[in-house]
């Protein structure tokens, strides 16, 4: 007789997605367990406690929209800061009551498929954690959750304090990061992605001296944050159903739609007027709510790029410095950081930019950083150097599927192949919420993942009702999907630029070639595909 697993489903990760997935599957009466590497819930918002960390999605569009109560949470700002997001998640957790089903301090080291018994064995870091078996498991491990640090010589010899933004120390007993006393300190920040930009603009007024080490400049847009008053919150609550329905129609699950006209064909005066209006809007509106051809047509992209260059140059006093802050790639082709006074930061006397395109970091010393040009002393070094994006969190688990095949090796050798980004062939009963080729990463993440999470809820209803024990994608679907992701991605200009969107990371071996890791067909199209599969009772999958 086949061995019975300890659980029907194990959810890996107690971030915003894992908690919701656990709740949904538990409601179905399944035997569900959650495991989480950290000691608490919150995922990204639990770890990224660096100064200035905040939402780039509108506060009311980011969270759990299945609950009107939770949407009505009294957010204080249009884009709330990390402690407030984490407080919200703790409040939501209490409502969902999922903490009791998670094992914390439990990091999955290895997952092995047992085809004979149709179950997975999960093994954990540490000797005190017994392995568990489960029929299915869901990786809710985050797309941007495996931090990476450059392998500088001497990195362990630095005598000051060094932090990665995504591993910021915590303030005891709260939702915030440790309050570092920056006054009188000489601080280095390495990296100018979304995290680096938020840190730099926040700490610059506090520190004695700030040196920013920038390799690739980014096109940063004004966030235009503002307090959310009672009236606005009341408006959000009153229009709850309309807002939820509207977000499902927008390309990225944000509170704006793309303009269904081409910038390249627009009369110049109309185009400039529209770009000005878009530029005055908060958040990603200029990037993901602008003309539909800006990210796919070179002429349109050049117009938006020129417009943005002027905007940025006007904010920087020294134009030689501005030359270094203006990217060489077109506008919006890498993730656009949102900023508040970022460019003005460089007008300050205590802030200096070191372009790593002109000089290189040779080593970290006991007292600071040595470049090819000079030796600089620091009290604190902040690594805002990003993540092994999209692949990293999954690849850090040794996943062994059918015929002893390793998922990491399969992806390295054959390229990523999935169906809808949720399953990879040869790895039955494993579902991914934030791995490669999902429609969830190039998106307001919780909006898009919630569609997948609810869809998995439907699939597991059938699994429960029919006592199914094995789900795998069909080869032809996998071929089609991987091709579809490639085709759509190659129609965009993203494909021509190095960034985490294209899987490039100089700090990870084997990540110097561009690949298709994102589905860029948009949230509505992705939801349609999910709906088609569920309408067809998930027959697109092999089910047994
Ligand atoms: P990002 O966007 O990956 O940014 C990392 C930054 O660190 C970026 O400027 C990198 O330069 C820089 N970096 C990384 N490695 C090095 C080395 N070895 N030398 C110099 N500079 C380096 O990470 P974030 O945390 O800012 O944001 C990630 C996402 O999280 C963000 O997009 C949001 O979606 C949330 P590079 O560009 O590689 O030249």
mmCIF file of C-alpha atoms and ligand atoms in Angstrom, residues 48 50 56 144 148-152 164-165 190-197 213-218 334-336 356 361 384-387 445 498-501 504-507, ligand 1:
data_model
loop_
_atom_site.group_PDB
_atom_site.id
_atom_site.type_symbol
_atom_site.label_atom_id
_atom_site.label_comp_id
_atom_site.label_asym_id
_atom_site.label_seq_id
_atom_site.Cartn_x
_atom_site.Cartn_y
_atom_site.Cartn_z
ATOM 1 C CA UNK A 48 13.537 44.925 4.223
ATOM 2 C CA UNK A 50 16.115 49.781 5.737
ATOM 3 C CA UNK A 56 5.642 51.760 -4.749
ATOM 4 C CA UNK A 144 12.925 39.270 -4.745
ATOM 5 C CA UNK A 148 23.091 38.991 -3.194
ATOM 6 C CA UNK A 149 26.290 40.748 -2.222
ATOM 7 C CA UNK A 150 29.320 41.398 -4.419
ATOM 8 C CA UNK A 151 32.220 39.125 -3.702
ATOM 9 C CA UNK A 152 34.656 41.933 -2.906
ATOM 10 C CA UNK A 164 22.362 44.564 3.094
ATOM 11 C CA UNK A 165 19.105 46.481 2.638
ATOM 12 C CA UNK A 190 26.601 50.571 -3.049
ATOM 13 C CA UNK A 191 23.763 50.195 -5.560
ATOM 14 C CA UNK A 192 21.185 52.553 -7.019
ATOM 15 C CA UNK A 193 18.175 50.315 -7.708
ATOM 16 C CA UNK A 194 14.806 50.880 -6.034
ATOM 17 C CA UNK A 195 16.222 50.085 -2.569
ATOM 18 C CA UNK A 196 19.388 52.160 -2.947
ATOM 19 C CA UNK A 197 17.398 55.187 -4.110
ATOM 20 C CA UNK A 213 28.699 53.935 -5.555
ATOM 21 C CA UNK A 214 26.645 53.722 -8.730
ATOM 22 C CA UNK A 215 27.266 51.259 -11.526
ATOM 23 C CA UNK A 216 24.201 51.600 -13.760
ATOM 24 C CA UNK A 217 22.105 54.735 -13.285
ATOM 25 C CA UNK A 218 18.328 54.247 -13.383
ATOM 26 C CA UNK A 334 14.692 48.466 -16.211
ATOM 27 C CA UNK A 335 12.587 48.641 -13.045
ATOM 28 C CA UNK A 336 11.879 52.340 -12.437
ATOM 29 C CA UNK A 356 31.676 52.561 -11.075
ATOM 30 C CA UNK A 361 35.971 48.923 -6.267
ATOM 31 C CA UNK A 384 21.802 47.955 -1.761
ATOM 32 C CA UNK A 385 22.961 45.342 -4.227
ATOM 33 C CA UNK A 386 19.698 43.542 -4.864
ATOM 34 C CA UNK A 387 18.662 39.939 -5.233
ATOM 35 C CA UNK A 445 2.678 41.583 -6.932
ATOM 36 C CA UNK A 498 20.646 44.011 -18.715
ATOM 37 C CA UNK A 499 18.706 44.012 -15.444
ATOM 38 C CA UNK A 500 17.013 41.655 -13.039
ATOM 39 C CA UNK A 501 14.095 41.662 -15.525
ATOM 40 C CA UNK A 504 21.357 39.395 -15.173
ATOM 41 C CA UNK A 505 23.215 39.451 -11.860
ATOM 42 C CA UNK A 506 26.971 40.013 -11.748
ATOM 43 C CA UNK A 507 27.096 38.573 -8.230
HETATM 44 P P1 LIG B 1 18.312 46.074 -7.789
HETATM 45 O O1 LIG B 1 17.276 46.827 -8.482
HETATM 46 O O2 LIG B 1 18.761 44.785 -8.356
HETATM 47 O O3 LIG B 1 19.547 47.046 -7.611
HETATM 48 C C1 LIG B 1 20.804 46.585 -7.197
HETATM 49 C C2 LIG B 1 21.793 47.697 -7.357
HETATM 50 O O4 LIG B 1 23.058 47.252 -6.896
HETATM 51 C C3 LIG B 1 21.986 48.109 -8.805
HETATM 52 O O5 LIG B 1 22.222 49.470 -8.854
HETATM 53 C C4 LIG B 1 23.239 47.318 -9.186
HETATM 54 O O6 LIG B 1 23.956 47.860 -10.260
HETATM 55 C C5 LIG B 1 24.022 47.420 -7.922
HETATM 56 N N1 LIG B 1 25.019 46.364 -7.826
HETATM 57 C C6 LIG B 1 24.781 45.050 -7.688
HETATM 58 N N2 LIG B 1 25.946 44.387 -7.663
HETATM 59 C C7 LIG B 1 26.918 45.304 -7.789
HETATM 60 C C8 LIG B 1 28.310 45.217 -7.845
HETATM 61 N N3 LIG B 1 28.931 44.046 -7.778
HETATM 62 N N4 LIG B 1 29.013 46.364 -7.986
HETATM 63 C C9 LIG B 1 28.356 47.533 -8.071
HETATM 64 N N5 LIG B 1 27.032 47.692 -8.043
HETATM 65 C C10 LIG B 1 26.333 46.566 -7.898
HETATM 66 O O7 LIG B 1 17.906 45.759 -6.286
HETATM 67 P P2 LIG B 1 16.967 46.602 -5.312
HETATM 68 O O8 LIG B 1 17.042 45.977 -3.977
HETATM 69 O O9 LIG B 1 17.267 48.031 -5.403
HETATM 70 O O10 LIG B 1 15.551 46.419 -5.906
HETATM 71 C C11 LIG B 1 15.089 45.126 -6.281
HETATM 72 C C12 LIG B 1 13.617 45.131 -6.452
HETATM 73 O O11 LIG B 1 12.994 44.991 -5.173
HETATM 74 C C13 LIG B 1 13.044 46.384 -6.989
HETATM 75 O O12 LIG B 1 13.147 46.453 -8.368
HETATM 76 C C14 LIG B 1 11.626 46.329 -6.490
HETATM 77 O O13 LIG B 1 10.830 45.571 -7.369
HETATM 78 C C15 LIG B 1 11.738 45.662 -5.174
HETATM 79 P P3 LIG B 1 23.656 47.316 -11.769
HETATM 80 O O14 LIG B 1 22.303 47.839 -12.069
HETATM 81 O O15 LIG B 1 23.661 45.806 -11.670
HETATM 82 O O16 LIG B 1 24.746 47.849 -12.569
#
